[in-house]
Short mmCIF file of C-alpha atoms in Angstrom, two decimals:
data_model
loop_
_atom_site.label_atom_id
_atom_site.label_comp_id
_atom_site.label_asym_id
_atom_site.label_seq_id
_atom_site.Cartn_x
_atom_site.Cartn_y
_atom_site.Cartn_z
CA MET A 1 -4.85 25.03 -23.81
CA GLU A 2 -3.80 24.59 -27.62
CA LEU A 3 -1.63 21.54 -27.73
CA PRO A 4 1.16 21.43 -30.07
CA SER A 5 0.23 18.79 -32.79
CA ASP A 6 1.95 16.27 -34.86
CA PRO A 7 0.61 13.75 -37.42
CA ASN A 8 2.70 11.21 -35.94
CA LEU A 9 1.24 11.62 -32.47
CA ILE A 10 -1.17 8.41 -32.51
CA VAL A 11 -1.90 8.71 -28.89
CA GLY A 12 -2.02 12.06 -27.15
CA LEU A 13 -3.63 14.11 -24.53
CA GLU A 14 -7.18 14.35 -26.06
CA ARG A 15 -8.47 11.28 -24.45
CA ALA A 16 -7.13 10.23 -21.21
CA ASP A 17 -5.03 7.14 -22.21
CA ASP A 18 -2.38 5.10 -20.36
CA ALA A 19 0.80 6.54 -22.18
CA GLY A 20 1.50 8.38 -25.17
CA VAL A 21 2.22 6.78 -28.44
CA TYR A 22 4.42 8.52 -31.24
CA LEU A 23 4.79 6.74 -34.87
CA ILE A 24 8.41 6.24 -36.09
CA ASN A 25 7.86 4.46 -38.94
CA GLU A 26 5.40 1.81 -40.41
CA GLU A 27 6.86 -0.91 -38.18
CA LEU A 28 7.68 1.21 -35.04
CA ALA A 29 6.12 3.34 -32.43
CA ILE A 30 7.39 4.59 -28.98
CA ILE A 31 5.24 4.65 -25.93
CA GLN A 32 6.31 7.09 -23.24
CA THR A 33 4.94 7.28 -19.75
CA VAL A 34 5.96 8.69 -16.37
CA ASP A 35 4.71 7.81 -12.91
CA PHE A 36 6.11 8.42 -9.49
CA PHE A 37 4.61 8.54 -5.96
CA THR A 38 5.39 8.39 -2.26
CA PRO A 39 5.95 5.29 -0.52
CA VAL A 40 3.03 2.91 -0.08
CA VAL A 41 4.65 -0.16 1.88
CA ASP A 42 7.44 0.49 4.94
CA ASP A 43 10.11 -1.42 3.16
CA PRO A 44 12.33 0.88 0.71
CA TYR A 45 13.40 -2.39 -1.41
CA TYR A 46 9.63 -3.41 -2.03
CA PHE A 47 8.63 0.16 -2.54
CA GLY A 48 11.49 0.66 -5.36
CA GLN A 49 9.89 -2.61 -6.84
CA ILE A 50 6.27 -1.49 -6.79
CA ALA A 51 7.03 2.08 -7.94
CA ALA A 52 8.97 0.41 -10.96
CA ALA A 53 6.32 -2.20 -11.77
CA ASN A 54 3.74 0.67 -11.49
CA ALA A 55 5.50 2.89 -14.17
CA LEU A 56 6.22 0.14 -16.47
CA SER A 57 2.61 -1.06 -16.30
CA ASP A 58 1.15 1.59 -18.56
CA VAL A 59 3.58 0.20 -21.47
CA TYR A 60 2.30 -3.24 -21.01
CA ALA A 61 -1.18 -1.94 -20.91
CA MET A 62 -0.73 -0.03 -24.33
CA GLY A 63 0.59 -3.40 -25.75
CA GLY A 64 4.09 -2.45 -25.93
CA VAL A 65 7.23 -3.82 -24.40
CA PRO A 66 9.67 -1.23 -22.18
CA LYS A 67 13.00 -0.63 -23.53
CA THR A 68 14.44 2.27 -21.53
CA ALA A 69 13.75 4.19 -18.16
CA MET A 70 14.89 7.09 -16.08
CA ASN A 71 14.58 7.07 -12.17
CA LEU A 72 12.87 10.45 -10.69
CA VAL A 73 13.53 10.66 -7.13
CA GLY A 74 12.62 13.17 -4.52
CA PHE A 75 14.47 12.59 -1.21
CA PRO A 76 14.63 14.27 2.10
CA ILE A 77 18.47 14.08 2.44
CA ARG A 78 18.60 15.79 5.89
CA GLN A 79 16.06 13.57 7.50
CA MET A 80 16.83 10.16 5.80
CA ASP A 81 19.84 8.08 5.33
CA ILE A 82 21.22 7.36 1.92
CA SER A 83 20.88 3.94 2.25
CA VAL A 84 16.95 3.93 2.12
CA LEU A 85 17.35 5.41 -1.39
CA LYS A 86 20.11 2.81 -2.23
CA GLU A 87 17.51 0.10 -1.22
CA ILE A 88 14.40 1.84 -3.29
CA LEU A 89 16.84 2.11 -6.21
CA ARG A 90 17.90 -1.66 -5.95
CA GLY A 91 14.34 -2.65 -5.93
CA GLY A 92 13.35 -0.46 -9.11
CA ILE A 93 16.71 -1.89 -11.22
CA GLU A 94 15.55 -5.46 -9.96
CA LYS A 95 12.12 -4.69 -11.97
CA LEU A 96 13.75 -3.41 -14.97
CA LYS A 97 15.89 -6.26 -15.26
CA GLU A 98 12.86 -8.64 -15.11
CA ALA A 99 11.27 -6.47 -17.68
CA GLY A 100 14.02 -6.70 -19.96
CA ALA A 101 14.40 -2.49 -20.08
CA VAL A 102 17.49 -0.42 -19.10
CA LEU A 103 18.46 2.43 -17.08
CA VAL A 104 19.47 5.14 -18.73
CA GLY A 105 19.46 7.83 -16.51
CA GLY A 106 17.72 9.78 -14.01
CA HIS A 107 16.94 12.93 -11.98
CA SER A 108 16.85 13.50 -8.28
CA VAL A 109 16.08 16.72 -6.28
CA GLU A 110 15.79 17.26 -2.50
CA ASP A 111 12.33 17.05 -1.38
CA ASN A 112 10.52 16.99 2.34
CA GLU A 113 8.78 14.06 1.30
CA LEU A 114 10.32 10.92 -0.43
CA LYS A 115 9.15 10.09 -3.94
CA TYR A 116 10.16 7.75 -6.56
CA GLY A 117 9.16 6.65 -9.78
CA LEU A 118 10.16 6.05 -13.54
CA ALA A 119 9.83 7.60 -17.00
CA VAL A 120 9.51 4.82 -19.29
CA THR A 121 9.71 4.33 -23.09
CA GLY A 122 8.67 1.27 -24.65
CA PHE A 123 8.19 0.06 -28.48
CA VAL A 124 5.08 -1.23 -30.35
CA HIS A 125 4.18 -2.04 -33.49
CA PRO A 126 1.72 0.62 -34.78
CA LYS A 127 -0.97 -1.57 -35.66
CA LYS A 128 -0.78 -3.34 -32.23
CA VAL A 129 -1.61 -0.48 -30.06
CA LEU A 130 -3.97 -1.03 -27.60
CA THR A 131 -6.08 1.97 -26.27
CA LYS A 132 -9.16 2.42 -23.98
CA ARG A 133 -11.44 2.68 -27.05
CA ASN A 134 -12.48 -0.03 -29.65
CA LEU A 135 -15.24 -2.01 -27.21
CA ARG A 136 -17.62 -4.29 -28.94
CA PRO A 137 -20.75 -5.78 -28.04
CA GLY A 138 -20.44 -9.09 -26.31
CA ASP A 139 -16.72 -8.66 -25.56
CA LEU A 140 -15.65 -9.92 -22.17
CA PHE A 141 -13.41 -8.17 -19.45
CA ILE A 142 -10.61 -9.70 -17.68
CA LEU A 143 -8.87 -8.49 -14.66
CA THR A 144 -5.47 -10.04 -13.89
CA LYS A 145 -4.83 -8.70 -10.45
CA PRO A 146 -6.88 -8.74 -7.31
CA LEU A 147 -8.39 -5.29 -6.14
CA GLY A 148 -7.80 -3.76 -2.39
CA THR A 149 -4.48 -2.33 -2.38
CA GLY A 150 -5.92 1.16 -1.51
CA ILE A 151 -7.72 -0.19 1.52
CA ALA A 152 -5.07 -2.35 2.53
CA THR A 153 -2.23 0.55 2.38
CA THR A 154 -5.12 2.57 4.80
CA ALA A 155 -5.05 -0.43 6.81
CA ILE A 156 -1.45 -0.53 7.12
CA LYS A 157 -1.40 2.98 7.99
CA ALA A 158 -3.96 2.40 10.56
CA GLY A 159 -1.75 -0.30 12.05
CA LEU A 160 -4.52 -2.67 11.37
CA ALA A 161 -3.20 -4.79 8.82
CA SER A 162 -2.17 -8.40 9.14
CA HIS A 163 1.28 -9.57 8.28
CA SER A 164 -0.23 -12.00 5.81
CA LEU A 165 -2.45 -9.26 4.23
CA ILE A 166 0.70 -6.92 3.96
CA ASN A 167 2.77 -9.47 2.05
CA MET A 168 0.28 -10.70 -0.19
CA VAL A 169 -0.74 -6.99 -1.07
CA THR A 170 3.02 -6.06 -1.43
CA ARG A 171 3.69 -9.18 -3.71
CA SER A 172 1.06 -8.34 -5.73
CA MET A 173 1.77 -4.60 -6.28
CA ALA A 174 5.23 -5.55 -6.99
CA ALA A 175 4.52 -7.98 -9.76
CA LEU A 176 5.04 -6.66 -13.32
CA ASN A 177 2.04 -6.81 -15.66
CA LYS A 178 4.52 -8.46 -18.31
CA GLY A 179 3.40 -11.88 -18.13
CA SER A 180 -0.45 -11.12 -18.62
CA ALA A 181 0.73 -8.87 -21.43
CA GLU A 182 2.24 -11.45 -23.16
CA VAL A 183 -0.40 -13.66 -23.11
CA MET A 184 -2.81 -10.98 -24.25
CA ALA A 185 -1.02 -10.60 -27.31
CA LEU A 186 -1.51 -14.04 -28.56
CA PHE A 187 -5.56 -13.58 -28.32
CA GLU A 188 -8.06 -11.10 -30.04
CA VAL A 189 -7.79 -8.31 -27.72
CA HIS A 190 -9.89 -5.06 -28.60
CA ALA A 191 -8.99 -2.49 -25.41
CA CYS A 192 -6.74 -2.53 -22.44
CA THR A 193 -5.84 -0.56 -19.75
CA ASP A 194 -4.50 -0.62 -16.24
CA ILE A 195 -6.07 -0.28 -12.59
CA THR A 196 -4.35 2.56 -10.79
CA GLY A 197 -5.71 5.41 -8.94
CA PHE A 198 -9.06 5.90 -10.25
CA GLY A 199 -10.16 2.56 -8.97
CA PHE A 200 -11.64 -0.38 -11.02
CA LEU A 201 -14.88 1.34 -12.12
CA GLY A 202 -12.81 4.67 -12.66
CA HIS A 203 -10.80 2.99 -15.38
CA LEU A 204 -13.43 1.03 -16.85
CA ALA A 205 -15.37 4.51 -16.89
CA GLU A 206 -12.68 5.60 -19.10
CA MET A 207 -13.19 2.97 -21.55
CA VAL A 208 -16.95 3.35 -21.63
CA VAL A 209 -16.84 7.02 -22.18
CA GLY A 210 -17.89 7.86 -25.50
CA ALA A 211 -18.47 4.31 -26.54
CA SER A 212 -21.57 3.26 -28.42
CA TYR A 213 -22.23 0.68 -25.87
CA GLY A 214 -22.47 0.03 -22.17
CA VAL A 215 -21.03 -2.72 -19.89
CA GLU A 216 -22.12 -5.09 -17.11
CA ILE A 217 -19.87 -6.25 -14.45
CA TRP A 218 -20.19 -9.29 -12.32
CA ALA A 219 -18.90 -7.93 -8.63
CA GLN A 220 -18.90 -11.40 -7.26
CA ARG A 221 -16.57 -12.45 -10.03
CA VAL A 222 -14.06 -9.38 -9.56
CA PRO A 223 -10.90 -10.89 -7.73
CA VAL A 224 -10.39 -9.22 -4.26
CA PHE A 225 -7.81 -9.73 -1.35
CA ASP A 226 -8.54 -11.85 1.33
CA GLY A 227 -9.56 -9.73 4.38
CA ILE A 228 -10.24 -6.55 2.61
CA GLU A 229 -13.77 -7.25 2.99
CA GLU A 230 -13.79 -6.91 6.75
CA MET A 231 -11.30 -3.73 6.41
CA ALA A 232 -13.78 -2.21 4.24
CA ASN A 233 -16.43 -2.86 6.41
CA MET A 234 -14.69 -1.11 9.31
CA GLY A 235 -14.19 2.04 7.73
CA LEU A 236 -10.39 1.76 6.50
CA VAL A 237 -11.66 3.34 3.11
CA PRO A 238 -9.01 5.74 1.37
CA ALA A 239 -10.69 8.97 0.72
CA GLY A 240 -9.78 8.50 -3.00
CA ALA A 241 -12.21 5.90 -3.26
CA TYR A 242 -15.11 8.06 -2.30
CA ARG A 243 -13.91 10.56 -4.71
CA ASN A 244 -13.41 8.20 -7.23
CA ARG A 245 -17.28 7.23 -6.47
CA ASP A 246 -18.63 10.68 -6.85
CA PHE A 247 -16.82 11.52 -9.88
CA ARG A 248 -18.26 8.55 -11.70
CA LYS A 249 -21.79 8.36 -10.09
CA GLU A 250 -23.59 9.36 -13.23
CA MET A 251 -22.52 6.59 -15.04
CA VAL A 252 -22.32 3.68 -12.61
CA GLU A 253 -25.49 1.91 -11.70
CA PHE A 254 -25.56 -0.56 -8.99
CA ASP A 255 -27.96 -3.40 -8.26
CA THR A 256 -29.26 -3.32 -5.01
CA SER A 257 -28.06 -6.86 -4.08
CA VAL A 258 -24.29 -5.70 -4.56
CA PRO A 259 -23.15 -4.71 -0.72
CA ARG A 260 -21.77 -1.44 0.08
CA TYR A 261 -18.17 -2.96 0.94
CA LEU A 262 -18.31 -4.14 -2.63
CA GLN A 263 -18.66 -0.89 -4.18
CA ASP A 264 -16.30 0.82 -2.17
CA ILE A 265 -13.60 -2.03 -3.15
CA LEU A 266 -14.58 -1.49 -6.88
CA PHE A 267 -13.76 2.19 -6.50
CA ASP A 268 -10.90 1.79 -4.31
CA PRO A 269 -7.74 3.40 -5.93
CA GLN A 270 -5.09 0.77 -6.54
CA THR A 271 -1.35 1.14 -6.77
CA SER A 272 0.09 -1.05 -9.51
CA GLY A 273 -3.08 -2.87 -10.11
CA GLY A 274 -3.66 -5.35 -12.91
CA LEU A 275 -4.38 -4.93 -16.24
CA LEU A 276 -8.26 -4.78 -17.41
CA ILE A 277 -8.34 -6.49 -21.12
CA CYS A 278 -11.44 -6.23 -23.24
CA VAL A 279 -11.22 -9.51 -25.14
CA SER A 280 -13.41 -11.04 -28.09
CA GLN A 281 -16.09 -13.28 -26.73
CA ALA A 282 -14.75 -16.10 -28.88
CA HIS A 283 -11.20 -15.83 -27.18
CA GLY A 284 -12.32 -15.00 -23.46
CA GLU A 285 -11.99 -18.24 -22.11
CA ALA A 286 -9.02 -19.25 -24.07
CA LEU A 287 -7.29 -15.96 -22.92
CA LEU A 288 -8.42 -16.93 -19.12
CA GLU A 289 -6.91 -20.24 -19.21
CA GLY A 290 -3.61 -18.97 -20.85
CA LEU A 291 -3.31 -16.60 -18.01
CA HIS A 292 -3.84 -19.35 -15.32
CA ARG A 293 -1.48 -21.44 -17.19
CA LYS A 294 1.05 -18.81 -16.69
CA ALA A 295 0.47 -18.90 -13.08
CA LEU A 296 -1.78 -15.62 -12.96
CA TYR A 297 -4.24 -17.55 -10.89
CA ASP A 298 -6.19 -14.23 -9.76
CA SER A 299 -7.43 -13.67 -13.25
CA ARG A 300 -10.97 -13.56 -13.46
CA ILE A 301 -13.80 -13.03 -16.39
CA VAL A 302 -15.59 -9.94 -14.45
CA GLY A 303 -17.86 -8.52 -17.14
CA ARG A 304 -19.03 -8.06 -20.68
CA VAL A 305 -19.99 -5.21 -23.13
CA LEU A 306 -23.66 -4.89 -23.49
CA GLY A 307 -25.22 -3.49 -27.05
CA ASP A 308 -27.32 -0.97 -25.14
CA ARG A 309 -26.90 1.13 -21.83
CA VAL A 310 -24.77 3.34 -23.94
CA GLU A 311 -22.00 4.74 -21.72
CA LYS A 312 -23.37 3.20 -18.54
CA ILE A 313 -21.86 0.64 -16.33
CA PHE A 314 -24.16 -1.63 -14.41
CA VAL A 315 -22.96 -3.59 -11.74
CA ARG A 316 -24.92 -6.77 -10.43
CA LEU A 317 -23.66 -9.76 -8.26
CA GLU A 318 -23.56 -12.73 -11.11
CA PRO A 319 -24.15 -12.67 -14.62
CA MET W 1 -22.54 9.28 26.31
CA VAL W 2 -18.96 10.19 24.77
CA GLU W 3 -18.40 12.92 22.38
CA ILE W 4 -15.09 13.60 20.35
CA ASP W 5 -14.04 16.24 17.79
CA LEU W 6 -11.98 15.17 15.06
CA SER W 7 -11.80 17.76 12.65
CA GLY W 8 -8.55 18.27 10.75
CA LEU W 9 -7.97 14.64 10.94
CA SER W 10 -7.95 12.78 7.51
CA CYS W 11 -8.30 8.86 6.94
CA PRO W 12 -7.61 6.75 8.31
CA GLY W 13 -7.11 9.09 11.80
CA PRO W 14 -10.60 9.44 12.60
CA VAL W 15 -11.23 5.68 12.38
CA ILE W 16 -8.37 4.87 14.75
CA LYS W 17 -9.22 7.52 17.37
CA THR W 18 -12.66 6.22 17.35
CA LYS W 19 -11.37 2.66 17.73
CA GLU W 20 -9.38 3.68 20.36
CA LEU W 21 -12.29 5.17 22.42
CA LEU W 22 -14.22 2.18 21.68
CA ASP W 23 -11.73 0.04 22.96
CA SER W 24 -11.06 1.99 26.01
CA LYS W 25 -14.78 2.97 27.13
CA ASP W 26 -17.37 0.97 25.03
CA PRO W 27 -19.80 3.69 25.24
CA VAL W 28 -23.93 3.22 24.41
CA ARG W 29 -24.02 6.52 22.85
CA ILE W 30 -21.18 8.07 20.87
CA VAL W 31 -20.91 11.38 18.81
CA VAL W 32 -17.90 11.68 16.50
CA LYS W 33 -17.55 14.86 14.91
CA VAL W 34 -15.43 14.96 11.57
CA ASP W 35 -15.03 17.73 8.71
CA ASN W 36 -14.68 15.71 5.53
CA THR W 37 -17.17 13.33 3.70
CA ALA W 38 -14.53 10.29 3.40
CA SER W 39 -14.23 10.57 7.36
CA LYS W 40 -17.88 10.65 7.82
CA GLU W 41 -18.44 7.53 5.93
CA ASN W 42 -15.57 5.69 7.23
CA VAL W 43 -16.58 6.74 10.96
CA SER W 44 -20.24 5.54 9.90
CA ARG W 45 -18.69 2.18 8.49
CA PHE W 46 -16.75 1.79 11.54
CA LEU W 47 -19.39 2.13 14.32
CA GLU W 48 -21.81 -0.20 12.27
CA SER W 49 -19.29 -3.02 12.22
CA ARG W 50 -19.09 -2.50 16.05
CA GLY W 51 -22.77 -2.94 16.17
CA TYR W 52 -24.09 0.69 16.53
CA ASN W 53 -26.98 2.03 14.96
CA VAL W 54 -25.58 5.33 12.93
CA CYS W 55 -27.09 8.50 12.12
CA VAL W 56 -25.28 11.61 10.73
CA GLU W 57 -26.42 15.12 11.65
CA MET W 58 -24.98 18.59 10.28
CA GLU W 59 -23.47 20.90 12.47
CA GLY W 60 -22.48 23.87 10.87
CA SER W 61 -19.77 22.63 8.26
CA LYS W 62 -18.95 19.64 10.23
CA PHE W 63 -20.71 16.27 10.28
CA CYS W 64 -21.87 14.72 13.43
CA VAL W 65 -21.77 10.95 13.51
CA VAL W 66 -23.94 9.65 16.11
CA GLY W 67 -23.68 5.99 17.08
CA THR W 68 -26.33 4.63 19.67
CA LYS W 69 -26.70 0.75 20.71
CA GLY W 70 -30.01 -0.66 21.61
CA SER W 71 -29.90 -1.77 25.50
CA GLY W 72 -28.64 -5.19 26.24
CA SER W 73 -26.70 -5.38 22.76
CA GLU W 74 -23.71 -7.85 22.48
CA LYS W 75 -20.12 -6.03 22.85
CA SER W 76 -19.31 -6.00 19.07
CA VAL W 77 -20.54 -8.12 16.05
CA ARG W 78 -17.22 -8.70 14.65
CA GLN W 79 -14.54 -10.13 16.41
CA GLU W 80 -11.37 -8.17 15.65
CA ARG W 81 -9.10 -10.12 13.32
CA THR W 82 -6.33 -11.72 15.03
CA GLU W 83 -2.74 -10.70 13.66
CA ALA W 84 -1.20 -13.24 11.41
CA ARG W 85 1.90 -14.06 13.19
CA VAL W 86 5.07 -16.13 12.75
CA PRO W 87 4.85 -18.54 15.92
CA GLU W 88 8.21 -19.15 17.88
CA LYS W 89 8.37 -22.74 16.63
CA ARG W 90 6.97 -22.77 13.04
CA ILE W 91 5.02 -25.86 12.25
CA ILE W 92 3.59 -26.52 8.70
CA VAL W 93 0.91 -28.77 8.08
CA MET W 94 0.91 -29.92 4.26
CA ILE W 95 -2.24 -32.03 3.20
CA THR W 96 -1.94 -33.69 -0.07
CA SER W 97 -5.20 -35.49 -0.08
CA ARG W 98 -8.98 -35.21 0.74
CA THR W 99 -8.92 -38.09 3.09
CA ILE W 100 -6.04 -39.47 5.51
CA GLY W 101 -4.89 -42.79 4.78
CA HIS W 102 -5.82 -45.44 2.38
CA GLY W 103 -8.74 -47.73 3.14
CA ASP W 104 -12.39 -46.81 3.60
CA GLU W 105 -13.07 -43.41 1.77
CA LYS W 106 -15.78 -42.35 4.36
CA LEU W 107 -13.79 -43.14 7.36
CA GLY W 108 -10.57 -41.26 5.56
CA ALA W 109 -12.74 -38.12 5.06
CA SER W 110 -14.31 -38.11 8.54
CA LEU W 111 -10.79 -38.36 9.97
CA MET W 112 -9.53 -35.47 7.96
CA VAL W 113 -12.25 -33.27 9.16
CA ASN W 114 -11.38 -34.19 12.86
CA PHE W 115 -7.75 -33.79 12.02
CA VAL W 116 -8.15 -30.26 10.81
CA LYS W 117 -10.52 -29.24 13.69
CA THR W 118 -8.04 -30.75 16.10
CA LEU W 119 -5.17 -28.34 14.58
CA LYS W 120 -6.72 -25.79 17.02
CA GLU W 121 -4.68 -27.64 19.98
CA ILE W 122 -1.45 -26.43 18.25
CA LEU W 123 -2.42 -22.98 17.39
CA PRO W 124 0.32 -21.33 19.34
CA ASN W 125 2.98 -22.92 16.82
CA LEU W 126 0.92 -23.53 13.49
CA TRP W 127 2.38 -21.20 11.29
CA LYS W 128 0.94 -22.25 7.93
CA VAL W 129 -1.33 -25.09 6.30
CA ILE W 130 -0.42 -25.94 2.70
CA LEU W 131 -2.92 -27.64 0.40
CA LEU W 132 -1.80 -29.46 -2.54
CA ASN W 133 -3.37 -31.75 -5.01
CA GLU W 134 -6.62 -33.21 -3.77
CA GLY W 135 -6.26 -31.23 -0.79
CA VAL W 136 -7.32 -27.84 -2.33
CA LYS W 137 -10.65 -29.36 -2.38
CA LEU W 138 -10.99 -28.94 1.43
CA THR W 139 -11.55 -25.32 0.72
CA VAL W 140 -14.48 -25.10 -1.63
CA GLU W 141 -18.02 -24.76 -0.38
CA GLY W 142 -19.50 -28.07 0.90
CA SER W 143 -16.31 -29.28 2.11
CA GLU W 144 -16.89 -29.99 6.17
CA CYS W 145 -13.27 -28.94 6.58
CA LEU W 146 -14.16 -25.36 5.05
CA PRO W 147 -15.23 -23.78 8.43
CA GLU W 148 -12.32 -25.30 10.39
CA LEU W 149 -9.91 -23.77 7.81
CA GLN W 150 -11.72 -20.34 8.02
CA GLU W 151 -11.40 -20.36 11.61
CA LEU W 152 -7.49 -20.99 11.50
CA SER W 153 -7.10 -18.52 9.04
CA ASN W 154 -8.88 -15.87 11.39
CA SER W 155 -6.77 -17.05 14.15
CA GLY W 156 -3.85 -15.70 11.71
CA VAL W 157 -2.99 -19.11 10.33
CA GLN W 158 -1.68 -18.76 6.87
CA ILE W 159 -3.63 -20.98 4.48
CA LEU W 160 -1.79 -21.82 1.40
CA VAL W 161 -3.69 -23.14 -1.60
CA CYS W 162 -1.72 -24.57 -4.66
CA GLY W 163 -2.88 -22.62 -7.88
CA THR W 164 -2.01 -25.12 -10.44
CA CYS W 165 -3.87 -27.82 -8.45
CA LEU W 166 -6.93 -25.31 -8.20
CA SER W 167 -6.72 -24.74 -11.66
CA TYR W 168 -6.08 -28.38 -12.61
CA TYR W 169 -9.56 -29.35 -10.78
CA ASN W 170 -11.35 -26.35 -12.26
CA LEU W 171 -11.71 -24.76 -8.66
CA ILE W 172 -10.28 -21.65 -9.14
CA ASN W 173 -13.63 -19.62 -8.39
CA GLU W 174 -14.81 -22.13 -5.90
CA LYS W 175 -11.87 -21.63 -3.15
CA LYS W 176 -13.35 -19.97 -0.24
CA VAL W 177 -10.56 -19.72 2.15
CA GLY W 178 -6.74 -18.91 2.01
CA GLU W 179 -4.22 -17.57 -0.45
CA THR W 180 -3.51 -19.03 -3.71
CA THR W 181 -0.04 -19.91 -4.17
CA ASN W 182 2.73 -21.26 -6.30
CA MET W 183 5.25 -23.76 -5.80
CA LEU W 184 8.28 -21.48 -4.99
CA ASP W 185 6.16 -20.18 -2.02
CA VAL W 186 5.39 -23.89 -0.93
CA VAL W 187 9.26 -24.92 -1.07
CA THR W 188 10.44 -21.72 0.66
CA SER W 189 7.87 -22.18 3.35
CA LEU W 190 9.07 -25.76 3.77
CA ALA W 191 12.22 -25.02 3.83
CA THR W 192 11.90 -22.06 6.63
CA ALA W 193 9.75 -24.56 8.75
CA ASP W 194 10.91 -25.86 12.19
CA SER W 195 8.92 -28.87 11.56
CA VAL W 196 6.29 -30.20 8.74
CA ILE W 197 3.46 -32.40 9.60
CA ASN W 198 2.69 -34.42 6.11
CA ILE W 199 -0.65 -35.84 5.72
CA ASN W 200 -1.42 -37.88 2.47
#
């Protein structure tokens, strides 16, 4: 399909990135993104928060600041009480306030299945746009939220998740990537993305495709929610994780020491996951310390860019 | 032998049905038929976690996941995780030190191990254990309290470990049990508890 072209479109569809970026002038570009989905938790207020945090995340991953947002709603008005929708929207607005963005409108349709999300517009300086490209050998990868939300939501559906797991995962999914983005802006960051449906390795693969380098990941260092190992071993792995794995199997090589449950977790589709930041080797530790100082304690250095193994991801347990 | 056809179900359906079957019948040999690869993998993982040897055969377009237990094998390799729960009387134990009391260091440390061990006795009402300051050192490898804390965690007690403290002692990566937490969680937990036992 031939797409309309415009020289001011800095980041478009030609390479899967987190959002589109359009140049307004030398000082300003806008970031546009949209995301919506069906409920991942039972509580409508938290579902609203999670959907908003998820939609806003793409702007943070591109190095921008969200400014305006519009609600997208599919609602089964005949089967469900309108108070549910009010709670969802309340959760969404809460997160917009926290992000410093305003709600400028929205659109709702009747739908058999409940859906909620937002279209978000953000600002960024054209020279500070972060994409999935631009990895350099020696760079370190930092992940800012634990993995396992897909396995956890599968366990919730199966009625096998503990309250503490549900609370922990809900809180994490509802957390904005704002704090991590603010810290990241102070350091020499080369590339960034956020972890969502393709899972950690799926999104990492998008950064590695077309690069002249490879990547090494230290599975034991990757943050994972408590209790997820057991859920994965029990077979509460969402089908999406297996699809993610099969889609990227040519690119990813696991050392034999990496247990199967960890491989599952690394491909587990995430909702409102953390930022995956590619930072210069010299700034890696300082960025991590900055994140921890901002109470983003789950952040970890999880791997590095290699000079060889072009377009491959090698996963071992430890460095 | 038990056989069940779960074609048409998607995850986590097949695992739930298989689990129900094992919980009620505990068969020595079980055959689960599914029609998609994700369910095949998940049912295999589940049966393995329950101590079965698993192999998969094709039957037309369906996968037959066959699980067999060796004779005399124990019931299941993994105990099921107990739900984290909110007890009727909510007791929080807050530990802010590596030892109990101020005196001989060794005595204080062994008192702490004994104390944490004995917390089992109030398990029905034990809601959370909060670890602050040097208390966070109880959660790392080598701490004699670690297995006890893990056991409490598996019994559904929330173990909250202060993130600022872990970070201060450079133990963020070493923590082996519990949930990294912040002061807001600590304060709201303490405020909603029925009783707080403070150890320092």
